[in-house]
Short mmCIF file of C-alpha atoms in Angstrom, two decimals:
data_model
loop_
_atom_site.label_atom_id
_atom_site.label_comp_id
_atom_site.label_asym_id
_atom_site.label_seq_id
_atom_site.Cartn_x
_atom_site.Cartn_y
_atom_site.Cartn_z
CA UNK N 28 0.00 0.00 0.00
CA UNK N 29 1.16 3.39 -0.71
CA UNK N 30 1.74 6.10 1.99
CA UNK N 31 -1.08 8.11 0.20
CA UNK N 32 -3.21 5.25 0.46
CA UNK N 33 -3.20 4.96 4.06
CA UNK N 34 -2.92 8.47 5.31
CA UNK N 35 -5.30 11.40 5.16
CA UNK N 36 -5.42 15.06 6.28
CA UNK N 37 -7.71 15.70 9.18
CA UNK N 38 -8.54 18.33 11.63
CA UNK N 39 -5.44 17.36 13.43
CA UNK N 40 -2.64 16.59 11.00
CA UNK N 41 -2.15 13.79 8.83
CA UNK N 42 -3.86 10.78 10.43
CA UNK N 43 -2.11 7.25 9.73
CA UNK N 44 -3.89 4.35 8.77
CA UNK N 45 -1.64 1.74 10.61
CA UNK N 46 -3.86 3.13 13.74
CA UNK N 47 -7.17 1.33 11.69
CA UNK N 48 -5.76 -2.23 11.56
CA UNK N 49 -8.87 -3.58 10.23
CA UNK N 50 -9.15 -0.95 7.50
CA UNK N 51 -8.76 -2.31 3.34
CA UNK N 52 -7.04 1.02 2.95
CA UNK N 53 -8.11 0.75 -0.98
CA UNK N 54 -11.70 0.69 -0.05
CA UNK N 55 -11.69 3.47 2.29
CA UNK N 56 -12.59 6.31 0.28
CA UNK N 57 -11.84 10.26 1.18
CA UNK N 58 -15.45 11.93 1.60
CA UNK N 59 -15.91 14.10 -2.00
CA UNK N 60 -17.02 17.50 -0.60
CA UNK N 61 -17.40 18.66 -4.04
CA UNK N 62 -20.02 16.60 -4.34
CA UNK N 63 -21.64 17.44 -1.31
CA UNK N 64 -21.38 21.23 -0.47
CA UNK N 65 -22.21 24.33 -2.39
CA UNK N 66 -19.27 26.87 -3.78
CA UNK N 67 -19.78 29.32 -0.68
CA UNK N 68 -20.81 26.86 1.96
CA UNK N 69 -18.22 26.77 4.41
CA UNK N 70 -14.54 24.04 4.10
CA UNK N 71 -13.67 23.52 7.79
CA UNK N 72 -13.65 20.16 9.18
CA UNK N 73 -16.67 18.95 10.72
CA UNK N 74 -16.87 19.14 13.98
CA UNK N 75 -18.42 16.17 15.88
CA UNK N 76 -19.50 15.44 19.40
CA UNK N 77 -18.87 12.10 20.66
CA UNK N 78 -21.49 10.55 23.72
CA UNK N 79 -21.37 7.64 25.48
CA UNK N 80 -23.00 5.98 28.13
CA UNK N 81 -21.06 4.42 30.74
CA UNK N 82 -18.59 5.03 33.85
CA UNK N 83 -17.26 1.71 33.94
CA UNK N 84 -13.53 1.21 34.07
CA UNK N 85 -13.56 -1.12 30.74
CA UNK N 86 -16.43 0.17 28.90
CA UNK N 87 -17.34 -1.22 25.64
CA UNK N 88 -19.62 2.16 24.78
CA UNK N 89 -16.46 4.07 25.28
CA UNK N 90 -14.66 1.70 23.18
CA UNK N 91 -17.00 2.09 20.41
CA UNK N 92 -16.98 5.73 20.50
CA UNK N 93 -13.39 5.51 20.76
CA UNK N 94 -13.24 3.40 17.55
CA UNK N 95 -15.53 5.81 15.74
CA UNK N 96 -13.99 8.82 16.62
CA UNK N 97 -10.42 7.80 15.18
CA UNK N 98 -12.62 7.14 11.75
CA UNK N 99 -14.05 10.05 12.13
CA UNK N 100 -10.59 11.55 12.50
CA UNK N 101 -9.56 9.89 9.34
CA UNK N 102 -12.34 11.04 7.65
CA UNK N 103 -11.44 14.55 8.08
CA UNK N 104 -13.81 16.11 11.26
CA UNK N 105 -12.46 17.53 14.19
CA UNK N 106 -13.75 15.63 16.91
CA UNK N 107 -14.14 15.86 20.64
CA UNK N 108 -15.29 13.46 23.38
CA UNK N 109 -17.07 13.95 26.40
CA UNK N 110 -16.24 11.97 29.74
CA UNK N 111 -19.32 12.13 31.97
CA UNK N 112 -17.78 11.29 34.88
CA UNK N 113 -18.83 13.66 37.53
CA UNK N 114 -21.95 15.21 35.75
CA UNK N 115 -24.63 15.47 38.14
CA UNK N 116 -28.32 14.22 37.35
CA UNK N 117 -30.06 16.93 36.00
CA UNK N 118 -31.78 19.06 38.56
CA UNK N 119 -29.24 18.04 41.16
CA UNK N 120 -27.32 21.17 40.48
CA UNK N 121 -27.24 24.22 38.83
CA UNK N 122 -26.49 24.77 34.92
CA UNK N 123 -23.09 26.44 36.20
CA UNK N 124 -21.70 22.85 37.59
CA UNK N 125 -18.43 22.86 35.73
CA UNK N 126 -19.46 19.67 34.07
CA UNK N 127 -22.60 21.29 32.92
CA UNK N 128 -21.29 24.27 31.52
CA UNK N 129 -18.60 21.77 30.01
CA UNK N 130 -20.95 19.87 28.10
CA UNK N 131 -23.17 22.44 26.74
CA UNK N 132 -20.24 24.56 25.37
CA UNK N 133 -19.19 21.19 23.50
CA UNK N 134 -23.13 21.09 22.18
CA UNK N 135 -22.90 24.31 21.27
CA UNK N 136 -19.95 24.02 19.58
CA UNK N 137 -20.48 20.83 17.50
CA UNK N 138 -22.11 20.71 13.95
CA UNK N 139 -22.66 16.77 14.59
CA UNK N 140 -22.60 14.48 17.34
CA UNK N 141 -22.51 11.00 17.95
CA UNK N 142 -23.87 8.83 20.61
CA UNK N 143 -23.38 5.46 21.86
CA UNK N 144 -25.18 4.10 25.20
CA UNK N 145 -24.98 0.61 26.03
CA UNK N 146 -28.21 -1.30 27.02
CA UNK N 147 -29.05 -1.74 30.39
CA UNK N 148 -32.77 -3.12 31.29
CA UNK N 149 -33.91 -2.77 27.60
CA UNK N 150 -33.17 0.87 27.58
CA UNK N 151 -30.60 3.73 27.60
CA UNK N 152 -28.50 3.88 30.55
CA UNK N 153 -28.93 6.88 33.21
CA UNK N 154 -25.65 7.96 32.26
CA UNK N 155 -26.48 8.48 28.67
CA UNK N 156 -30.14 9.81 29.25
CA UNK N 157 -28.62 12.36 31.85
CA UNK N 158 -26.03 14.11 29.52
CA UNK N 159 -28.94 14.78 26.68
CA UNK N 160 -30.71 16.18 29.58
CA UNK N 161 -28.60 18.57 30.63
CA UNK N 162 -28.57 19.80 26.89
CA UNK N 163 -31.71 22.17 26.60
CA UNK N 164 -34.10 22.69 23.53
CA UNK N 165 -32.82 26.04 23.75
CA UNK N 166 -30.35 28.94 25.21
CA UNK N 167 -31.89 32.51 25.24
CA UNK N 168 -33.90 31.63 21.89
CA UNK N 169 -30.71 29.76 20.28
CA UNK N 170 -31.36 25.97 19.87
CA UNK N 171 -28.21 24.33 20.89
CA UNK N 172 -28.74 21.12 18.79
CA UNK N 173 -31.01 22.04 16.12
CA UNK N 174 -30.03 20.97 12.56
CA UNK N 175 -27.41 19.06 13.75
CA UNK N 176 -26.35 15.73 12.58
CA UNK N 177 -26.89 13.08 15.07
CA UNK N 178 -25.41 9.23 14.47
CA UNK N 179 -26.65 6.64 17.11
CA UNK N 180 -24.87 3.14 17.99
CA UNK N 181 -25.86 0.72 20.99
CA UNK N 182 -23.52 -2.13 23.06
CA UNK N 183 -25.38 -5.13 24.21
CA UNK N 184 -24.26 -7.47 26.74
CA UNK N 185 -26.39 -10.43 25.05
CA UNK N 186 -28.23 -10.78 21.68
CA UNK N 187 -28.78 -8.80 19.60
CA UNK N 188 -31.53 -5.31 20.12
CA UNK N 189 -32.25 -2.35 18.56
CA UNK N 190 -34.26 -0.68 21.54
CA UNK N 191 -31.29 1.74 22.62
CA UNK N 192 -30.79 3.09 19.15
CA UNK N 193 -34.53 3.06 18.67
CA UNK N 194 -34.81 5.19 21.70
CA UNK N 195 -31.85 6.86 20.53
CA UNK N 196 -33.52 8.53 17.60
CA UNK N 197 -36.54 9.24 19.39
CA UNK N 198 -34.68 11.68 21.82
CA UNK N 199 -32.79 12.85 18.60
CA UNK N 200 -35.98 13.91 16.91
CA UNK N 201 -37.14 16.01 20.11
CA UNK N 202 -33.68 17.65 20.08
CA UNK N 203 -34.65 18.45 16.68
CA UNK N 204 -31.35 16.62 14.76
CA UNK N 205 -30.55 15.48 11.53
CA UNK N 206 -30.86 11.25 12.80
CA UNK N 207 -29.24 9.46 9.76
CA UNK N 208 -30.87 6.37 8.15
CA UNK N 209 -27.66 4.45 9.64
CA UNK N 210 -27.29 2.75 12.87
CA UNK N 211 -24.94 0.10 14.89
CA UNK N 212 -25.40 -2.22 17.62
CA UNK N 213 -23.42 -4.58 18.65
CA UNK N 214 -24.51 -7.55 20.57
CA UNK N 215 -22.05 -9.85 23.32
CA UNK N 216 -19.36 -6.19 22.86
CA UNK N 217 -17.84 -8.56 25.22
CA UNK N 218 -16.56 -10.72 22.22
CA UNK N 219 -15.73 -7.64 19.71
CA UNK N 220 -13.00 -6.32 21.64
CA UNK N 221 -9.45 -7.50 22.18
CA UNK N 222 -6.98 -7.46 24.70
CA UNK N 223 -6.17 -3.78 23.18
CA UNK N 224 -9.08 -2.55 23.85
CA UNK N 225 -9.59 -2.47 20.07
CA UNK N 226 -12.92 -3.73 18.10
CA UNK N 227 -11.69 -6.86 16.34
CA UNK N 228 -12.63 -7.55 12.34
CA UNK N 229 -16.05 -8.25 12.28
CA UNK N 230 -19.43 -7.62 9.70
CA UNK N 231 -20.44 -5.16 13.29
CA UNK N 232 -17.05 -3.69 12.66
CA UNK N 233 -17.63 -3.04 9.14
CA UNK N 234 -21.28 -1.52 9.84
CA UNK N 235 -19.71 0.99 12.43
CA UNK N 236 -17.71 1.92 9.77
CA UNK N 237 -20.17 2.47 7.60
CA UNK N 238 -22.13 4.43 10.51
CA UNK N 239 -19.02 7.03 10.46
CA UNK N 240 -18.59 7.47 7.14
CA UNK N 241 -22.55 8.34 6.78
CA UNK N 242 -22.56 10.86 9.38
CA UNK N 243 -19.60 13.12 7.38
CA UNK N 244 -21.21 13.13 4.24
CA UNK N 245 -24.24 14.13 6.24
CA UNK N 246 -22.42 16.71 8.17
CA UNK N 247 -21.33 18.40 5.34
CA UNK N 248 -23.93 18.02 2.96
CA UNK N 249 -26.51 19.51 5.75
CA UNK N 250 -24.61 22.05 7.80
CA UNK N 251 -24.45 24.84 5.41
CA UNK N 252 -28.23 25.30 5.14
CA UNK N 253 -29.28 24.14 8.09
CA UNK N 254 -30.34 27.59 9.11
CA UNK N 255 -32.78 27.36 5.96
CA UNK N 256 -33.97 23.76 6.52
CA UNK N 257 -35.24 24.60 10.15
CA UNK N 258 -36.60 27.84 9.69
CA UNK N 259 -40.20 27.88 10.21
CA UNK N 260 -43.04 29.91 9.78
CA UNK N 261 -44.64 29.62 13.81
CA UNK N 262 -40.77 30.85 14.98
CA UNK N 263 -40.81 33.70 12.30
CA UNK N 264 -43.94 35.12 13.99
CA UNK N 265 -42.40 34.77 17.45
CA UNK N 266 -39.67 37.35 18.76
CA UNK N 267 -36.81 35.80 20.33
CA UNK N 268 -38.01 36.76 23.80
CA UNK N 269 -41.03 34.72 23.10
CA UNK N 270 -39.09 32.03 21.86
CA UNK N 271 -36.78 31.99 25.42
CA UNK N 272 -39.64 32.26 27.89
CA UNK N 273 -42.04 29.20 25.61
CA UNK N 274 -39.07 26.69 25.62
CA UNK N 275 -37.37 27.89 28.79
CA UNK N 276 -40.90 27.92 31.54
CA UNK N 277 -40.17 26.26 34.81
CA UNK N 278 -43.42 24.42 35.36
CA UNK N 279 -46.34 23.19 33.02
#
């Protein structure tokens, strides 16, 4: 393989392919912006918000997001990762908890996220449900996550489910997000990871792949008009005041 093969510019530098051991370098294809942005939309690297939804010390979520975030890397974005470790539940503090204020500059700052909970009692963990939480529908009129591109993946201890990501894209669609058509879980994650801590070659491999590459093209085919794509009539006719105080009331 040749060096211009396996490496690509990202946000970051030049990121090698000998850190994607599983990758078939000649089928791993450089996202074509041309064909995916307008002439004046903007070139910067996407940047992408990575969730997941456990504190454990060997967490497969984390290993999954870990895995998609050096694709994502690859792939060009600019991508950060939040550690919820030490976020309060929501309501247990105020919005100015460090951790808080943390994660909602990150939302704020992020044209795409993705998130990966594993499944615990047939549903999103606490962990992961907490963080989306503490994101609101809106900051002084300005919706913090809407437009965005959102990319879901689950971890399952045992067989194989589709009620995280389900639920997933459900909480997506009330943050108002772009949820693309692609989606991974991955059942027994106890068996997809080696000693490394690194997914092993695998058709669930191959799908979070495809999972990453599906949320850039999204990312930038979306982000430069997503300003026109969620701008509706009932919000014209409201000032942003009104906006704030609708979206923002303490009790219903």
């Amino acid at each position: 393989m040749t060096t211009a093969n396996r490496n690509q510019p990202h946000a970051e530098g030049l990121f090698n392919l000998d850190d994607l051991p599983n990758i078939d370098a000649s089928q791993l294809q450089p996202i074509d912006i041309d064909s995916l942005v307008a002439p004046t939309d903007p070139r910067h690297p996407p940047k992408i918000l990575v969730l997941y939804g456990s504190l454990r010390e060997r967490s497969f979520s984390r290993l999954a997001a870990e895995e998609a975030s050096r694709l994502l890397r690859w792939y060009g974005c600019e991508v950060r990762m939040f550690n919820p470790s030490g976020l309060p539940l929501p309501d247990d503090a105020d919005s100015d908890h460090p951790k808080v204020q943390e994660l909602r500059e990150l939302a704020q700052w992020s044209e795409g996220m993705l998130w990966v909970s594993p499944e615990r009692h047939g549903s999103i963990t606490s962990i992961m449900k907490a963080q989306i939480d503490w994101i609101p529908l809106a900051l002084g009129g300005v919706r913090p996550t809407q437009g965005k591109t959102l990319a879901v993946m689950q971890v399952s201890g045992g067989s194989q489910s589709f009620n995280t990501v389900n639920q997933l894209r459900i909480l997506g669609r009330w943050m108002r997000m772009i949820t693309i058509p692609n989606q991974s879980s991955i059942p027994k994650a106890f068996l997809e990871f080696n000693d490394d801590n690194r997914m092993v070659m695998s058709p669930l491999y191959l799908r979070l792949v495809d999972v990453c590459e599906e949320l850039v093209k999204f990312t930038w085919l979306t982000r430069g008009r997503s300003a026109y794509l969620t701008d509706r009539y009932s919000e014209r006719v409201e000032s942003a005041e009104e906006v704030s105080q609708r979206v923002n009331q303490k009790s219903i």
